[in-house]
Coordinates of C-alpha atoms in Angstrom, one line a residue:
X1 CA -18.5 -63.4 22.5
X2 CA -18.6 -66.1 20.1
X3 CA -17.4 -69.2 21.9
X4 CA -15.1 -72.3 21.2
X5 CA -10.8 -72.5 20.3
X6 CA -10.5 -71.6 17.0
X7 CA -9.1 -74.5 14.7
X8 CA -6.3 -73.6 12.4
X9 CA -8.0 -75.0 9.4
X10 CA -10.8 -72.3 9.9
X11 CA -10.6 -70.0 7.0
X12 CA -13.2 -67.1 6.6
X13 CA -14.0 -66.3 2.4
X14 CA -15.0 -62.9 1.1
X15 CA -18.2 -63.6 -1.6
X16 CA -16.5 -63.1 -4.8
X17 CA -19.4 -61.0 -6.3
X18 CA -19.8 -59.1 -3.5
X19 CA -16.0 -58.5 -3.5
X20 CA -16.4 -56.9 -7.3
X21 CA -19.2 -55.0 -6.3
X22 CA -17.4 -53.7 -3.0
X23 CA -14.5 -52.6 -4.9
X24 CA -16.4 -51.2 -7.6
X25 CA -18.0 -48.6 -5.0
X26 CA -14.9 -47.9 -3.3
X27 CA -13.2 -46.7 -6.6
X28 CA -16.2 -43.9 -7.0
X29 CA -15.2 -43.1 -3.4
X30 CA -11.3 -42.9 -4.0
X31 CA -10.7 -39.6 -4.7
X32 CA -12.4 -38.5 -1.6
X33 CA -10.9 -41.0 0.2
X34 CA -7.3 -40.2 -0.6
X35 CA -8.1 -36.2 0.4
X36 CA -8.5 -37.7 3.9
X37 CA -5.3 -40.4 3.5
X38 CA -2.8 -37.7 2.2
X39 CA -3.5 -34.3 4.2
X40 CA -4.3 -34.2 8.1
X41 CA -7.6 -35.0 8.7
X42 CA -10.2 -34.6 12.0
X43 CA -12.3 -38.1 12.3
X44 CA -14.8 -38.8 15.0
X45 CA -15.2 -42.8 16.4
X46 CA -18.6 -42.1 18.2
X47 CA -17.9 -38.9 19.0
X48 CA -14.6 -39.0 19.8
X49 CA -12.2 -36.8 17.7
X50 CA -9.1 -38.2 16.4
X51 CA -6.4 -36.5 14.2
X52 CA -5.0 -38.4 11.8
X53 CA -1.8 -37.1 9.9
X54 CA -0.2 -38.0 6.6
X55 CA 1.9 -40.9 7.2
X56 CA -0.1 -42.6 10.0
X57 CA -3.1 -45.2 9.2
X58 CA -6.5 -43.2 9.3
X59 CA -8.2 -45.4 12.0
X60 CA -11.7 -44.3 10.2
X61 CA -10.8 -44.7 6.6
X62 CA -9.3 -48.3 6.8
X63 CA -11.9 -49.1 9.4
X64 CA -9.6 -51.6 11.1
X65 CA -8.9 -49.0 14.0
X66 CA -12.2 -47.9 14.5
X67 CA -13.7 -51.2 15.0
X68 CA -11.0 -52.0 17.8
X69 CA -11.7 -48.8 19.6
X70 CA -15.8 -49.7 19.8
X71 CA -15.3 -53.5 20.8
X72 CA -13.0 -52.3 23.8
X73 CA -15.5 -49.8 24.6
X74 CA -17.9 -52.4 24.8
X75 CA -15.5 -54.8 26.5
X76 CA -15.9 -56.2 30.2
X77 CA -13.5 -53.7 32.0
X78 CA -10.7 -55.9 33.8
X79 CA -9.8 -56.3 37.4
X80 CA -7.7 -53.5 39.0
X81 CA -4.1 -54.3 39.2
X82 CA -2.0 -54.7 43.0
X83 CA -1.0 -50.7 41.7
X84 CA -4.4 -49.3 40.7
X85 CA -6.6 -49.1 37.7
X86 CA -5.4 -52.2 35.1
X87 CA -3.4 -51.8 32.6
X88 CA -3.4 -51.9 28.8
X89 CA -0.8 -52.0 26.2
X90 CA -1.8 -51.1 22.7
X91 CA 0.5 -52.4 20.2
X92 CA 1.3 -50.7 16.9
X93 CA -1.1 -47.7 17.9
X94 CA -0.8 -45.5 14.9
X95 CA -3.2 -42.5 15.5
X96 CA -4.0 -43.5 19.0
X97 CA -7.7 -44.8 18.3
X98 CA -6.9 -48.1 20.4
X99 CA -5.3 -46.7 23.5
X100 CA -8.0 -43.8 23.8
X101 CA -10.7 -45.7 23.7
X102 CA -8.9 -48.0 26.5
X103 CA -8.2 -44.9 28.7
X104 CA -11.7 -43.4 28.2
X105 CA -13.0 -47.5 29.7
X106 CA -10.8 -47.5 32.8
X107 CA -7.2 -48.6 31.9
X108 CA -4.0 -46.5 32.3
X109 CA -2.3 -47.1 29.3
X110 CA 1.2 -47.2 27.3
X111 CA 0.7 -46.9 23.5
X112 CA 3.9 -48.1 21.0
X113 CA 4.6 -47.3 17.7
X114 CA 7.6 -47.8 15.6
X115 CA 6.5 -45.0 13.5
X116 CA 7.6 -41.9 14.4
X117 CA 5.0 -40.1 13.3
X118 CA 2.2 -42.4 14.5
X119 CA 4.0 -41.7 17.5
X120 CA 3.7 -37.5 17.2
X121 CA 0.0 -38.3 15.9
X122 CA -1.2 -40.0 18.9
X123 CA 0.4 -38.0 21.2
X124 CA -1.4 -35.1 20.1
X125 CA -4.8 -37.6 19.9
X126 CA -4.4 -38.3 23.8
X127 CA -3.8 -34.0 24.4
X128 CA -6.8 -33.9 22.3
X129 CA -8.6 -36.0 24.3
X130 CA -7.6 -34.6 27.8
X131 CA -6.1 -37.5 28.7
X132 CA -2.3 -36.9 29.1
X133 CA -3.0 -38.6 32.7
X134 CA -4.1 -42.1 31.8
X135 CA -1.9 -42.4 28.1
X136 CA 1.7 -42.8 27.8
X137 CA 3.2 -43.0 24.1
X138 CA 6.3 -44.7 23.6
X139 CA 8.7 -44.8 20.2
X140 CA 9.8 -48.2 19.8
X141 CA 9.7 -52.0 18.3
X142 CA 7.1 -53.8 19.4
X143 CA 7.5 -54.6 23.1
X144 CA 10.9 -53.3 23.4
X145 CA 9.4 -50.2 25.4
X146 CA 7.7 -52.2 27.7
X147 CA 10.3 -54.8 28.7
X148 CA 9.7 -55.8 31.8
X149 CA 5.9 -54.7 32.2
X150 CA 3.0 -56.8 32.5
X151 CA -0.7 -55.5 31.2
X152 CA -4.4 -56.8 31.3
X153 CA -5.2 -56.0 28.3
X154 CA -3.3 -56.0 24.8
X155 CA -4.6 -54.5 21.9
X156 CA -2.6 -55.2 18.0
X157 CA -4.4 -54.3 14.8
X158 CA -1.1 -56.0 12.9
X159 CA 0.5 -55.4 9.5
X160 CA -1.5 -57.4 7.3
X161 CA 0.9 -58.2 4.4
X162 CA 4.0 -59.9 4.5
X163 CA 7.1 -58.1 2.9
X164 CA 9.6 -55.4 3.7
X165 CA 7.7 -51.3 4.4
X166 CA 8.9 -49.0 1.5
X167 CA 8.1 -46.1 4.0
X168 CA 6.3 -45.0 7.5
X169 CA 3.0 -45.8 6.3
X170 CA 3.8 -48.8 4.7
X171 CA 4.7 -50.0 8.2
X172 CA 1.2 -50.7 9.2
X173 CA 0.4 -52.6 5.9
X174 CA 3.9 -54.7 5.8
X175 CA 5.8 -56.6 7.8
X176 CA 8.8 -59.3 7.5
X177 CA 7.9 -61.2 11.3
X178 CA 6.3 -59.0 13.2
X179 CA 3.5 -61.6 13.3
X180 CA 5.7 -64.3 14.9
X181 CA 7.9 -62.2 17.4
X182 CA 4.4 -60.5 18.3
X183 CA 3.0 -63.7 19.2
X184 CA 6.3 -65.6 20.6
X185 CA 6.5 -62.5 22.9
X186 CA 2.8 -61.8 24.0
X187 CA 2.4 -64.5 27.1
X188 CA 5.6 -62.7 28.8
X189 CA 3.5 -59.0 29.1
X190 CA 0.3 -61.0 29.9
X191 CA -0.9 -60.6 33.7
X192 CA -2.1 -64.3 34.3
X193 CA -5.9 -63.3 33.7
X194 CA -4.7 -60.8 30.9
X195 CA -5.7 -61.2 27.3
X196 CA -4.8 -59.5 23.8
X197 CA -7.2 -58.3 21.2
X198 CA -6.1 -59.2 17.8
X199 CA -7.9 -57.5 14.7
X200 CA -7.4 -59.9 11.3
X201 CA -8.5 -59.5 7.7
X202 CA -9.5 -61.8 5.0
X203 CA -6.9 -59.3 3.3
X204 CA -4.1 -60.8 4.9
X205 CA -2.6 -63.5 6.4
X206 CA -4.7 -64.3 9.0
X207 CA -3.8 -68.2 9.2
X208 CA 0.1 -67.0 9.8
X209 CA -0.8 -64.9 13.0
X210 CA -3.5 -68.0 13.9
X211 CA -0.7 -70.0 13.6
X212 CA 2.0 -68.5 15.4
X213 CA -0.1 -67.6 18.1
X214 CA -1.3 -71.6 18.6
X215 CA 2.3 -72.3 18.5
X216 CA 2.7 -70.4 21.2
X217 CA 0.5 -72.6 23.6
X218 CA -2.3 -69.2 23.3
X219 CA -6.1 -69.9 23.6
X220 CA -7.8 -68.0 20.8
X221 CA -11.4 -67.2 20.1
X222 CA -13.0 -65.0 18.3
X223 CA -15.1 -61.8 19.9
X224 CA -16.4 -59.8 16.5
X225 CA -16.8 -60.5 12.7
X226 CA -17.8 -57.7 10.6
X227 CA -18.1 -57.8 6.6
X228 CA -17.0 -54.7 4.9
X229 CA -17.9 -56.0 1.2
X230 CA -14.5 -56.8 0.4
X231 CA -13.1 -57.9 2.9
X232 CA -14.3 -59.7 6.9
X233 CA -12.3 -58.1 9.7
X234 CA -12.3 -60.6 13.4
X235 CA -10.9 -59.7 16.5
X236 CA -10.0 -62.8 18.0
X237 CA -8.9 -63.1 22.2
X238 CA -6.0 -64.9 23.1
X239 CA -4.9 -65.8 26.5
X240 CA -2.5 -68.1 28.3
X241 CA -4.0 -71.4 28.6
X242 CA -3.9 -70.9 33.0
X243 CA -6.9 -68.7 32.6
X244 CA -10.0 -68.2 33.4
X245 CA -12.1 -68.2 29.9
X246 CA -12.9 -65.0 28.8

């Protein structure tokens, strides 16, 4: 893990030419892209299948959930709760990539989606996976369905964009304040050595969720950078300011 609070000034530039170039390759790859975006597909994350339907986020295609699934699989596995194995919420799961890949390291898990679909997806994802045991989806807004609970471990690949969704899909790209409830909310489901997992992009508004989550008295410090041409991806760590560093 890369070490040190991040300040809110810190801003993280895509190249330019690199960006034109990036772009320039991805439109020769488009077409059979979109094949994959528009029909049920079967993608693999190391090995793992994952379905991915229609009107849910392809984990592998926009990258974003694949990259969350291997840094929790290569994530220190947190202490075992006062009830058992410890627990992880995955926020905004879409396909299920985030929550698998939790189950498969240890935790028992509760996946939420306000997508229905996303919700049908992963469901099937964790059947897939033989691992109806350790996975429970739930349909809801943000942590509505887990009022109440406490976890170790929260995983949110957030909407990037700010604006109102023109449709299920558009629900993982757009969002009016999801960043800012997300954030306001997140110390009341932390166990007091829990921390979230937060995956940015240079694509979005990155500085807003940095921001909200700061203003929310949250310790945050980024874990991976990865450069995908046209855009950087980070998953930062944030934790209440009690504990331990990560």
């Amino acid at each position: 893990m890369l070490k040190g609070t991040i300040p809110l000034e810190e801003t993280v530039r895509v190249n330019p030419y690199i960006r034109i170039i990036s772009l320039a390759w991805f439109k020769l790859k488009r077409p059979f892209l979109l094949h994959r975006v528009r029909h049920p597909a079967l993608e693999y994350i190391d090995a793992v299948p994952m379905l991915s339907l229609p009107d849910v986020l392809n984990p592998v295609v926009f990258r974003g959930g694949s990259l969350m699934a291997r840094t929790v699989a290569n994530s220190p596995l947190a202490a075992p709760s006062s009830t058992g194995a410890p627990r992880a919420l995955d926020m905004g799961t879409g396909a299920g990539a985030g929550a698998i890949f939790a189950a498969r390291r240890g935790y028992q898990v509760v996946g939420v989606d306000l997508n229905p679909e996303a919700v049908r997806c992963a469901r099937l994802n964790v059947i897939l996976n033989n691992l109806e045991d350790h996975v429970d989806i739930r349909h809801g807004d943000l942590f509505a369905p887990v009022e109440g609970e406490r976890f170790s471990l929260v995983l949110f690949n957030p909407p990037f964009f700010r604006g109102k969704p023109k449709d299920l899909l558009d629900l993982a790209w757009r969002g009016t304040d999801v960043l800012e409830r997300f954030a306001t909310e997140l110390p009341s489901v932390l166990e007091p050595e829990g921390k979230a997992l937060i995956l940015l992009s240079t694509d979005g508004d990155a500085a807003g969720m940095l921001q909200a989550l700061h203003a929310n008295h949250l310790i945050v410090e980024p874990v991976i950078r990865k450069h995908f041409g046209n855009e950087i991806m980070t998953i930062y760590s944030a934790r209440r300011p009690s504990t331990a560093a990560a």
